[in-house]
């Protein structure tokens, strides 16, 4: 900064506070005093030209320090008073923006929330309020997470990871996230593990600590630990009630990841009631609707799944909420998968894992990958040769992302899921080679997987064995799958396992062929042509599809109707005639 010209006219703040006192102006002491006087005057004038209250307050504080060093206590006191006033104005502005940002984060557009919260953090920083600045930064990071903004979340992670006011567990979490988003797994995994452990032992009382530690545990595959952390956070907040809907939503997501869909649905219902009763929680309600849609998809309740997904998507699209949008879209894809519409499932799930549309999330995409891979494996039978190869190649590349993360984190449930996916893809290329793949997947999932994950692997293995003409081996796995699906409330999947058992030659007592009304239009066309005595190749020529596609549809027809031969198909379709 240039020294003011001697004899220059004082104006504004510099003139208002004036100079007082006389002192020796000769020698070294005099020169030092004059320098401090000039610096105080220059900084006071610079404060008048500052664009914001924070910069103005800092310059006035520096001017006050120079005035004190010059032996001008009255001037120093006046400048300090002006500085404090400016800081108070910054703090008041920070509080206004924080309130506005939190209101938008709960019930408005999440991008608006993020901008208001970043402004609040800047104002608090100017006011020397590091604790309040950290609060605003944490909420701004949450806005970026909800919006699926990976770059914004990475920027917030760098700032919070080095913030002096942040508890150690919070800093560890954001350092781990920043490294993970740079694909620096050598640094990310230890930091996330430290956050998970410190979050369990933390006594700092900061509300963000158990929530972020829970997220770290989930990323590492420590589902039981994540459940414990989310439960602690909920118990701590239950007295105040304000954070209860959000924490119930967090615990519901933990149960969703654990494949405990009944429990996830019950928690989401509680959270939704609390959000509605408290008012002003539309964005939280959207996420809870997304969780309920996922639970309904596993039960096979198509009406409830679509209703909750519609509600979640309505708010998500209006407010830019990526997590609810992803959950809702994922649930519809899983419903298609359960109802044997794999091509429709592929179309819904592909954008979620590739980021090809407006619905994607940098962290949640890993959870969607297994559903997408399984949908591809089931859909390829309906695709022509070149398209089949492209789809399988794409699925393998995407699956590699999950495999790499499971490897670096030591997440054994994710490793078991990845083995399951490799096995179902192997069925499409070389069915005989899939047998050992399924063996490894089943051995691991039985040790570390959920009941639902075990049932899915048994079902897929049984289906593969039946297609390899090994019905006796298939029936044991299919029956195990059916019982596990029933135990975890996955009704639609239990019914599918039961269909496969019938197709493998094992019918339950009292079973009767089901009506042909359950068939899709294409399945019904194939079934009618076959019932008229045509071969698969003749049906393929009539419908302009491949014989392999006809064979695929016919297997699904037999499973859906609970029959095992073309003769039974004739009787089933005759009974269906109006």
Coordinates of C-alpha atoms in Angstrom, one line a residue:
X1 CA 0.0 0.0 0.0
X2 CA 1.4 3.5 -0.9
X3 CA 2.0 6.0 1.9
X4 CA -0.4 9.0 1.9
X5 CA 1.1 12.2 0.5
X6 CA 2.3 14.6 3.3
X7 CA -0.3 17.3 3.8
X8 CA -3.0 15.5 2.1
X9 CA -6.6 16.4 3.2
X10 CA -8.2 13.9 5.5
X11 CA -11.7 12.8 4.7
X12 CA -14.2 10.1 5.7
X13 CA -13.2 7.6 8.4
X14 CA -9.7 8.8 8.6
X15 CA -10.8 12.4 9.3
X16 CA -13.6 11.4 11.7
X17 CA -11.2 9.7 14.1
X18 CA -8.5 12.4 13.9
X19 CA -5.1 12.3 15.6
X20 CA -4.3 13.1 19.2
X21 CA -1.3 13.4 21.4
X22 CA 2.1 14.7 20.8
X23 CA 5.3 12.7 20.7
X24 CA 8.9 13.0 19.7
X25 CA 9.0 13.1 15.9
X26 CA 12.8 13.0 15.6
X27 CA 15.1 10.1 15.3
X28 CA 14.3 6.4 14.8
X29 CA 11.4 6.4 17.2
X30 CA 9.9 9.4 15.4
X31 CA 10.2 7.8 12.0
X32 CA 8.6 4.6 13.2
X33 CA 5.7 6.5 14.7
X34 CA 5.2 8.5 11.5
X35 CA 5.2 5.3 9.5
X36 CA 2.5 3.8 11.8
X37 CA 0.4 7.0 11.5
X38 CA 0.6 6.9 7.7
X39 CA -0.3 3.2 7.6
X40 CA -3.3 3.7 9.9
X41 CA -4.6 6.6 7.7
X42 CA -4.1 4.7 4.5
X43 CA -5.8 1.6 5.8
X44 CA -8.7 3.7 7.1
X45 CA -9.1 5.2 3.6
X46 CA -8.9 1.8 2.0
X47 CA -11.6 0.5 4.3
X48 CA -14.0 3.1 2.9
X49 CA -13.3 1.7 -0.6
X50 CA -13.8 -1.9 0.3
X51 CA -16.5 -3.8 -1.5
X52 CA -17.8 -5.9 1.4
X53 CA -18.1 -5.7 5.2
X54 CA -15.5 -8.4 5.8
X55 CA -12.7 -6.7 4.0
X56 CA -13.7 -3.3 5.5
X57 CA -13.6 -4.8 9.0
X58 CA -10.2 -6.4 8.4
X59 CA -8.7 -3.1 7.2
X60 CA -10.1 -1.1 10.1
X61 CA -8.7 -3.7 12.5
X62 CA -5.3 -3.3 10.9
X63 CA -5.6 0.5 11.0
X64 CA -6.4 0.3 14.7
X65 CA -3.3 -1.8 15.4
X66 CA -1.1 0.7 13.6
X67 CA -2.7 3.6 15.5
X68 CA -2.0 1.8 18.8
X69 CA 1.6 1.3 17.8
X70 CA 1.9 5.0 17.0
X71 CA 0.8 5.9 20.5
X72 CA -2.6 7.1 19.5
X73 CA -5.0 5.2 21.9
X74 CA -8.1 7.3 21.2
X75 CA -7.8 6.9 17.5
X76 CA -7.0 3.1 17.9
X77 CA -10.2 2.7 20.0
X78 CA -12.3 4.5 17.5
X79 CA -11.0 2.4 14.6
X80 CA -11.5 -0.8 16.6
X81 CA -15.1 0.2 17.4
X82 CA -15.7 0.7 13.6
X83 CA -14.1 -2.7 12.9
X84 CA -16.3 -4.5 15.4
X85 CA -19.4 -2.9 14.0
X86 CA -18.5 -4.1 10.5
X87 CA -17.9 -7.6 11.9
X88 CA -21.2 -7.5 13.6
X89 CA -22.8 -6.6 10.2
X90 CA -21.0 -9.5 8.6
X91 CA -22.2 -11.9 11.3
X92 CA -25.8 -10.6 10.9
X93 CA -25.6 -11.1 7.1
X94 CA -24.2 -14.6 7.7
X95 CA -27.1 -15.5 9.9
X96 CA -29.6 -14.2 7.3
X97 CA -28.0 -16.2 4.5
X98 CA -27.7 -19.3 6.7
X99 CA -31.4 -19.2 7.6
X100 CA -32.3 -18.7 3.9
X101 CA -30.1 -21.5 2.8
X102 CA -31.4 -24.0 5.4
X103 CA -35.0 -23.1 4.3
X104 CA -34.2 -23.9 0.7
X105 CA -32.3 -27.1 1.6
X106 CA -35.4 -28.4 3.4
X107 CA -38.1 -27.2 1.1
X108 CA -36.7 -25.4 -2.0
X109 CA -34.3 -25.6 -4.8
X110 CA -31.1 -27.2 -3.6
X111 CA -28.8 -25.1 -5.9
X112 CA -30.2 -21.9 -4.3
X113 CA -29.6 -23.4 -0.9
X114 CA -25.9 -24.1 -1.8
X115 CA -25.3 -20.6 -3.0
X116 CA -26.8 -19.0 0.1
X117 CA -24.9 -21.3 2.4
X118 CA -21.6 -20.5 0.6
X119 CA -22.3 -16.8 1.1
X120 CA -23.1 -17.4 4.7
X121 CA -19.8 -19.1 5.2
X122 CA -17.9 -16.2 3.5
X123 CA -19.7 -13.7 5.8
X124 CA -19.0 -15.7 8.9
X125 CA -15.3 -16.0 7.9
X126 CA -15.1 -12.2 7.5
X127 CA -16.7 -11.8 10.9
X128 CA -14.1 -14.2 12.5
X129 CA -16.8 -16.7 13.5
X130 CA -15.1 -20.0 12.5
X131 CA -17.7 -22.2 14.3
X132 CA -20.6 -20.6 12.4
X133 CA -18.5 -20.7 9.2
X134 CA -18.0 -24.5 9.6
X135 CA -21.8 -24.9 10.1
X136 CA -22.6 -23.1 6.9
X137 CA -19.9 -25.1 5.0
X138 CA -21.3 -28.4 6.2
X139 CA -24.8 -27.5 5.1
X140 CA -23.4 -26.3 1.7
X141 CA -21.7 -29.7 1.4
X142 CA -25.0 -31.4 2.1
X143 CA -26.6 -29.4 -0.6
X144 CA -24.0 -30.5 -3.1
X145 CA -24.4 -34.1 -2.0
X146 CA -28.2 -33.9 -2.4
X147 CA -27.8 -32.3 -5.8
X148 CA -25.3 -35.0 -7.0
X149 CA -22.7 -32.2 -7.6
X150 CA -19.4 -34.1 -7.4
X151 CA -17.3 -31.1 -8.1
X152 CA -19.1 -29.0 -5.5
X153 CA -18.8 -31.7 -3.0
X154 CA -15.1 -32.1 -3.7
X155 CA -14.5 -28.4 -3.2
X156 CA -16.4 -28.5 0.1
X157 CA -14.4 -31.5 1.1
X158 CA -11.1 -29.7 0.6
X159 CA -12.2 -26.7 2.6
X160 CA -13.8 -28.6 5.5
X161 CA -10.9 -31.2 5.6
X162 CA -8.5 -28.4 6.5
X163 CA -10.9 -26.3 8.7
X164 CA -9.5 -25.7 12.2
X165 CA -12.9 -25.7 13.9
X166 CA -14.0 -29.1 12.5
X167 CA -13.9 -32.1 14.8
X168 CA -11.2 -34.7 13.9
X169 CA -13.7 -37.2 12.7
X170 CA -15.3 -34.7 10.3
X171 CA -11.9 -33.6 8.9
X172 CA -11.1 -37.3 8.4
X173 CA -14.3 -37.9 6.5
X174 CA -13.9 -35.0 4.1
X175 CA -10.2 -35.7 3.6
X176 CA -11.2 -39.3 2.6
X177 CA -13.9 -38.0 0.3
X178 CA -11.6 -35.5 -1.4
X179 CA -9.1 -38.3 -2.0
X180 CA -11.8 -40.7 -3.2
X181 CA -13.1 -38.2 -5.8
X182 CA -9.5 -37.9 -7.1
X183 CA -9.4 -41.8 -7.2
X184 CA -6.5 -41.6 -4.7
X185 CA -7.6 -44.8 -2.8
X186 CA -4.4 -45.1 -0.9
X187 CA -5.3 -42.0 1.0
X188 CA -9.1 -42.1 0.9
X189 CA -9.6 -45.5 2.5
X190 CA -7.5 -44.9 5.7
X191 CA -9.1 -41.5 6.2
X192 CA -12.6 -42.9 5.8
X193 CA -11.8 -45.7 8.2
X194 CA -10.5 -43.2 10.7
X195 CA -13.7 -41.2 10.4
X196 CA -15.8 -44.3 11.0
X197 CA -13.8 -45.3 14.1
X198 CA -13.5 -41.8 15.5
X199 CA -17.2 -41.2 14.9
X200 CA -18.1 -44.1 17.2
X201 CA -15.8 -42.8 20.0
X202 CA -16.4 -39.1 19.5
X203 CA -17.4 -37.1 22.5
X204 CA -17.3 -33.7 20.7
X205 CA -21.1 -33.5 20.5
X206 CA -21.1 -32.1 17.0
X207 CA -24.2 -33.2 15.2
X208 CA -22.4 -33.8 11.9
X209 CA -19.9 -36.3 13.5
X210 CA -22.1 -39.5 13.7
X211 CA -23.9 -38.7 10.4
X212 CA -20.6 -38.4 8.4
X213 CA -19.1 -41.4 10.3
X214 CA -22.1 -43.4 9.2
X215 CA -21.6 -42.5 5.6
X216 CA -17.9 -43.4 5.9
X217 CA -18.9 -46.8 7.3
X218 CA -21.4 -47.4 4.5
X219 CA -18.8 -46.6 1.9
X220 CA -16.5 -49.2 3.4
X221 CA -19.2 -51.8 3.6
X222 CA -19.4 -51.7 7.4
X223 CA -23.2 -51.9 7.4
X224 CA -23.6 -53.0 11.0
X225 CA -21.4 -50.2 12.3
X226 CA -23.2 -47.7 10.0
X227 CA -26.5 -48.8 11.6
X228 CA -25.2 -48.3 15.1
X229 CA -23.9 -44.8 14.2
X230 CA -27.2 -43.7 12.6
X231 CA -29.1 -45.1 15.6
X232 CA -26.9 -43.1 18.0
X233 CA -27.5 -39.9 16.0
X234 CA -31.3 -40.5 16.0
X235 CA -31.3 -41.2 19.8
X236 CA -29.3 -38.0 20.4
X237 CA -31.7 -35.9 18.3
X238 CA -35.0 -37.4 19.4
X239 CA -35.4 -34.9 22.2
X240 CA -35.2 -31.9 19.9
X241 CA -37.3 -33.6 17.2
X242 CA -36.0 -31.1 14.5
X243 CA -33.6 -33.5 12.9
X244 CA -35.6 -36.6 13.4
X245 CA -37.1 -37.0 9.8
X246 CA -33.6 -36.6 8.2
X247 CA -32.1 -39.1 10.6
X248 CA -34.9 -41.6 10.2
X249 CA -34.2 -41.2 6.4
X250 CA -30.5 -41.9 7.0
X251 CA -31.2 -45.0 9.0
X252 CA -33.7 -46.2 6.4
X253 CA -31.0 -45.9 3.7
X254 CA -28.7 -47.9 5.8
X255 CA -31.3 -50.7 6.0
X256 CA -31.8 -50.4 2.3
X257 CA -28.1 -50.9 1.7
X258 CA -28.3 -53.9 4.1
X259 CA -31.2 -55.4 2.0
X260 CA -33.5 -55.2 5.0
X261 CA -36.3 -53.8 2.9
X262 CA -39.1 -54.3 5.4
X263 CA -37.2 -52.4 8.1
X264 CA -36.2 -49.7 5.6
X265 CA -39.9 -49.2 4.7
X266 CA -41.0 -49.0 8.3
X267 CA -38.4 -46.4 9.1
X268 CA -39.2 -44.4 6.0
X269 CA -42.9 -44.4 6.9
X270 CA -42.0 -43.1 10.4
X271 CA -39.8 -40.4 8.9
X272 CA -42.5 -39.4 6.4
X273 CA -45.0 -38.9 9.1
X274 CA -42.6 -36.8 11.1
X275 CA -41.7 -34.7 8.1
X276 CA -45.4 -34.0 7.3
X277 CA -46.2 -33.3 10.9
X278 CA -43.2 -30.9 11.3
X279 CA -43.9 -29.1 8.0
X280 CA -41.4 -27.5 5.7
X281 CA -39.6 -30.8 5.0
X282 CA -40.6 -31.4 1.3
X283 CA -37.1 -32.4 0.2
X284 CA -36.7 -34.8 3.1
X285 CA -40.1 -36.3 2.3
X286 CA -39.0 -36.8 -1.4
X287 CA -36.1 -38.9 -0.2
X288 CA -38.3 -40.9 2.1
X289 CA -40.8 -41.5 -0.8
X290 CA -37.8 -42.8 -2.8
X291 CA -36.9 -45.2 -0.1
X292 CA -40.5 -46.4 0.2
X293 CA -40.6 -47.0 -3.6
X294 CA -37.5 -49.2 -3.3
X295 CA -39.1 -51.3 -0.5
X296 CA -42.3 -51.6 -2.5
X297 CA -40.4 -52.8 -5.6
X298 CA -38.9 -55.6 -3.7
X299 CA -42.3 -56.7 -2.3
X300 CA -43.6 -56.5 -5.8
X301 CA -46.3 -53.9 -4.9
X302 CA -46.3 -52.2 -8.3
X303 CA -49.0 -49.6 -7.5
X304 CA -47.2 -48.5 -4.3
X305 CA -43.8 -48.4 -6.0
X306 CA -45.0 -46.2 -8.8
X307 CA -47.0 -43.9 -6.5
X308 CA -44.0 -43.3 -4.2
X309 CA -41.6 -43.0 -7.2
X310 CA -44.0 -40.4 -8.8
X311 CA -44.1 -38.3 -5.6
X312 CA -40.3 -38.5 -5.1
X313 CA -39.6 -37.5 -8.8
X314 CA -42.1 -34.7 -8.7
X315 CA -40.3 -32.9 -5.9
X316 CA -36.8 -34.0 -7.1
X317 CA -37.3 -32.5 -10.5
X318 CA -38.7 -29.3 -9.2
X319 CA -35.9 -28.8 -6.6
X320 CA -32.9 -30.4 -8.2
X321 CA -32.7 -33.3 -5.8
X322 CA -30.6 -36.1 -7.2
X323 CA -30.7 -38.7 -4.4
X324 CA -34.5 -39.0 -4.3
X325 CA -34.6 -39.0 -8.2
X326 CA -32.1 -41.8 -8.3
X327 CA -33.9 -43.9 -5.7
X328 CA -37.2 -43.5 -7.5
X329 CA -35.8 -44.4 -10.9
X330 CA -33.8 -47.3 -9.4
X331 CA -37.0 -48.6 -7.8
X332 CA -38.8 -48.6 -11.1
X333 CA -35.9 -50.4 -12.7
X334 CA -35.9 -53.0 -10.0
X335 CA -39.7 -53.5 -10.4
X336 CA -39.2 -54.1 -14.1
X337 CA -36.5 -56.6 -13.2
X338 CA -38.7 -58.4 -10.7
X339 CA -41.5 -58.6 -13.2
X340 CA -39.3 -60.0 -15.9
X341 CA -39.0 -56.9 -18.1
X342 CA -35.2 -56.7 -18.3
X343 CA -35.0 -54.5 -21.4
X344 CA -37.2 -51.9 -19.8
X345 CA -35.0 -52.2 -16.6
X346 CA -31.8 -51.6 -18.7
X347 CA -33.2 -48.5 -20.3
X348 CA -34.1 -47.0 -16.8
X349 CA -30.9 -48.0 -15.1
X350 CA -28.2 -47.3 -17.7
X351 CA -28.3 -43.5 -17.3
X352 CA -27.9 -43.9 -13.5
X353 CA -24.6 -45.8 -13.9
X354 CA -23.3 -43.9 -16.9
X355 CA -24.4 -40.4 -16.0
X356 CA -26.1 -40.0 -19.4
X357 CA -29.1 -38.0 -18.2
X358 CA -30.1 -35.6 -15.5
X359 CA -30.5 -38.4 -13.0
X360 CA -27.2 -39.6 -11.6
X361 CA -25.1 -39.4 -8.4
X362 CA -21.4 -39.7 -8.0
X363 CA -21.6 -41.9 -5.0
X364 CA -24.9 -43.8 -5.3
X365 CA -24.2 -45.1 -8.8
X366 CA -22.0 -47.9 -7.3
X367 CA -25.2 -49.2 -5.6
X368 CA -27.1 -49.3 -8.9
X369 CA -24.4 -51.2 -10.8
X370 CA -25.5 -54.8 -9.7
X371 CA -29.1 -54.2 -10.8
X372 CA -28.0 -52.8 -14.1
X373 CA -25.6 -55.8 -14.8
X374 CA -28.3 -58.3 -13.9
X375 CA -30.8 -56.6 -16.2
X376 CA -28.3 -56.7 -19.1
X377 CA -27.6 -60.4 -18.5
X378 CA -31.3 -61.2 -18.7
X379 CA -32.0 -58.8 -21.6
X380 CA -29.3 -60.1 -24.0
X381 CA -31.4 -63.1 -25.0
X382 CA -33.7 -60.7 -26.8
X383 CA -31.0 -58.7 -28.6
X384 CA -29.3 -59.5 -31.9
X385 CA -25.7 -60.7 -31.9
X386 CA -23.8 -57.4 -32.3
X387 CA -26.0 -55.5 -29.8
X388 CA -25.7 -58.4 -27.4
X389 CA -21.9 -58.2 -27.5
X390 CA -21.9 -54.5 -27.0
X391 CA -24.3 -54.7 -24.0
X392 CA -22.2 -57.4 -22.3
X393 CA -19.0 -55.5 -22.9
X394 CA -20.4 -52.3 -21.4
X395 CA -21.8 -54.2 -18.4
X396 CA -18.4 -55.8 -17.7
X397 CA -16.6 -52.4 -17.9
X398 CA -19.1 -50.8 -15.5
X399 CA -18.9 -53.8 -13.1
X400 CA -15.1 -53.3 -12.9
X401 CA -15.7 -50.0 -11.1
X402 CA -17.5 -51.8 -8.3
X403 CA -14.9 -54.6 -8.2
X404 CA -12.1 -52.1 -7.8
X405 CA -13.8 -50.2 -5.0
X406 CA -14.7 -53.5 -3.2
X407 CA -11.0 -54.5 -3.6
X408 CA -9.5 -51.3 -2.2
X409 CA -11.9 -51.0 0.7
X410 CA -12.1 -54.7 1.6
X411 CA -15.9 -54.6 1.4
X412 CA -16.8 -58.3 1.3
X413 CA -20.5 -57.9 0.7
X414 CA -19.8 -55.8 -2.4
X415 CA -17.2 -58.4 -3.4
X416 CA -19.8 -61.1 -3.1
X417 CA -22.2 -59.0 -5.2
X418 CA -19.6 -58.4 -7.9
X419 CA -18.9 -62.2 -8.1
X420 CA -22.7 -62.8 -8.5
X421 CA -22.7 -60.2 -11.3
X422 CA -19.7 -61.9 -13.0
X423 CA -21.5 -65.2 -12.8
X424 CA -24.7 -64.0 -14.4
X425 CA -22.7 -62.4 -17.2
X426 CA -20.8 -65.6 -17.7
X427 CA -24.1 -67.4 -18.4
X428 CA -24.7 -65.2 -21.4
X429 CA -21.3 -66.1 -22.9
X430 CA -20.4 -69.6 -21.8
X431 CA -23.0 -71.2 -19.6
X432 CA -20.8 -74.1 -18.6
X433 CA -18.1 -71.7 -17.4
X434 CA -20.6 -70.0 -15.1
X435 CA -20.8 -73.0 -12.7
X436 CA -17.6 -72.3 -10.9
X437 CA -18.3 -68.5 -10.9
X438 CA -21.6 -69.2 -9.1
X439 CA -19.9 -71.5 -6.7
X440 CA -17.5 -68.8 -5.6
X441 CA -20.2 -66.2 -5.4
X442 CA -22.5 -68.4 -3.4
X443 CA -19.7 -69.4 -1.0
X444 CA -18.9 -65.8 -0.2
X445 CA -22.5 -64.5 -0.1
X446 CA -23.5 -67.2 2.4
X447 CA -20.8 -65.9 4.7
X448 CA -21.2 -62.2 4.5
X449 CA -24.3 -61.4 2.4
X450 CA -27.9 -60.6 3.5
X451 CA -30.8 -63.1 3.1
X452 CA -31.9 -61.2 0.1
X453 CA -28.5 -61.3 -1.5
X454 CA -28.2 -65.0 -0.8
X455 CA -31.6 -65.7 -2.3
X456 CA -30.8 -63.7 -5.5
X457 CA -27.6 -65.7 -6.0
X458 CA -29.4 -69.0 -5.4
X459 CA -32.1 -68.0 -7.8
X460 CA -29.7 -67.0 -10.5
X461 CA -27.6 -70.2 -10.0
X462 CA -30.8 -72.4 -10.1
X463 CA -31.9 -70.7 -13.4
X464 CA -28.5 -71.3 -14.9
X465 CA -28.5 -75.0 -13.8
X466 CA -31.9 -75.5 -15.3
X467 CA -30.8 -74.1 -18.6
X468 CA -27.8 -76.5 -18.4
X469 CA -30.3 -79.4 -18.2
X470 CA -29.5 -80.1 -14.6
X471 CA -33.0 -79.8 -13.0
X472 CA -32.2 -81.8 -9.9
X473 CA -29.3 -79.5 -8.9
X474 CA -31.4 -76.5 -9.9
X475 CA -34.3 -77.4 -7.7
X476 CA -32.3 -77.4 -4.5
X477 CA -31.0 -73.8 -5.1
X478 CA -34.4 -72.6 -6.3
X479 CA -36.2 -73.9 -3.2
X480 CA -33.6 -72.3 -1.0
X481 CA -34.1 -69.0 -2.8
X482 CA -37.9 -69.2 -2.5
X483 CA -37.6 -69.8 1.3
X484 CA -35.1 -66.9 1.8
X485 CA -37.2 -64.5 -0.3
X486 CA -40.3 -65.4 1.8
X487 CA -38.3 -64.8 5.0
X488 CA -37.3 -61.3 4.0
X489 CA -40.6 -60.2 2.6
X490 CA -39.6 -60.2 -1.1
X491 CA -43.0 -61.6 -2.3
X492 CA -42.5 -61.0 -6.0
X493 CA -39.1 -62.7 -6.0
X494 CA -40.4 -65.7 -4.0
X495 CA -43.1 -66.1 -6.7
X496 CA -40.4 -66.0 -9.4
X497 CA -38.4 -68.7 -7.6
X498 CA -41.5 -70.8 -7.3
X499 CA -42.1 -70.4 -11.1
X500 CA -38.5 -71.6 -11.8
X501 CA -39.1 -74.6 -9.5
X502 CA -42.1 -75.6 -11.5
X503 CA -40.2 -75.2 -14.7
X504 CA -37.5 -77.4 -13.2
X505 CA -40.1 -80.1 -12.6
X506 CA -41.0 -79.5 -8.9
X507 CA -44.5 -78.3 -8.2
X508 CA -45.8 -77.6 -4.8
X509 CA -48.9 -79.5 -3.5
X510 CA -52.1 -78.0 -4.8
X511 CA -50.4 -76.0 -7.6
X512 CA -52.5 -75.3 -10.7
X513 CA -51.5 -73.7 -13.9
X514 CA -52.0 -69.9 -13.7
X515 CA -54.0 -67.9 -16.2
X516 CA -52.4 -66.7 -19.4
X517 CA -53.5 -63.2 -18.5
X518 CA -50.2 -62.8 -16.7
X519 CA -48.3 -63.0 -19.9
X520 CA -46.9 -60.0 -21.8
X521 CA -48.3 -59.4 -25.3
X522 CA -45.1 -60.7 -26.9
X523 CA -45.1 -63.8 -24.7
X524 CA -48.8 -64.4 -25.6
X525 CA -48.0 -64.2 -29.3
X526 CA -45.2 -66.7 -29.0
X527 CA -47.3 -69.0 -26.8
X528 CA -50.2 -69.0 -29.3
X529 CA -48.0 -69.8 -32.3
X530 CA -46.3 -72.6 -30.3
X531 CA -49.6 -74.0 -29.2
X532 CA -50.7 -74.2 -32.8
X533 CA -47.8 -76.7 -33.4
X534 CA -45.1 -74.5 -34.9
X535 CA -41.5 -75.0 -34.1
X536 CA -39.4 -72.2 -32.5
X537 CA -37.7 -71.5 -35.9
X538 CA -41.1 -71.1 -37.6
X539 CA -42.3 -68.8 -34.8
X540 CA -39.1 -66.7 -35.2
X541 CA -39.7 -66.3 -38.9
X542 CA -43.3 -65.2 -38.3
X543 CA -42.4 -62.7 -35.7
X544 CA -39.2 -61.5 -37.3
X545 CA -37.1 -62.3 -34.3
X546 CA -34.3 -64.8 -33.6
X547 CA -35.0 -68.4 -32.6
X548 CA -33.0 -67.7 -29.4
X549 CA -35.5 -64.9 -28.6
X550 CA -38.4 -67.3 -29.1
X551 CA -36.8 -69.8 -26.8
X552 CA -36.2 -67.2 -24.2
X553 CA -39.9 -66.1 -24.3
X554 CA -41.1 -69.7 -24.3
X555 CA -39.1 -70.4 -21.1
X556 CA -40.6 -67.4 -19.4
X557 CA -44.1 -68.5 -20.6
X558 CA -43.7 -71.9 -19.0
X559 CA -42.4 -70.4 -15.8
X560 CA -45.2 -67.8 -15.7
X561 CA -48.0 -70.4 -16.3
X562 CA -46.4 -73.1 -14.0
X563 CA -46.3 -75.7 -16.8
X564 CA -43.5 -77.9 -18.2
X565 CA -44.6 -79.0 -21.7
X566 CA -46.1 -77.8 -25.0
X567 CA -49.1 -80.0 -24.3
X568 CA -49.8 -78.2 -21.0
X569 CA -49.4 -75.0 -22.9
X570 CA -52.3 -75.9 -25.2
X571 CA -54.6 -76.6 -22.3
X572 CA -53.5 -73.4 -20.5
X573 CA -54.3 -71.3 -23.6
X574 CA -57.6 -73.1 -24.2
X575 CA -58.7 -72.3 -20.7
X576 CA -57.8 -68.6 -21.5
X577 CA -60.0 -68.3 -24.5
X578 CA -63.0 -66.0 -23.9

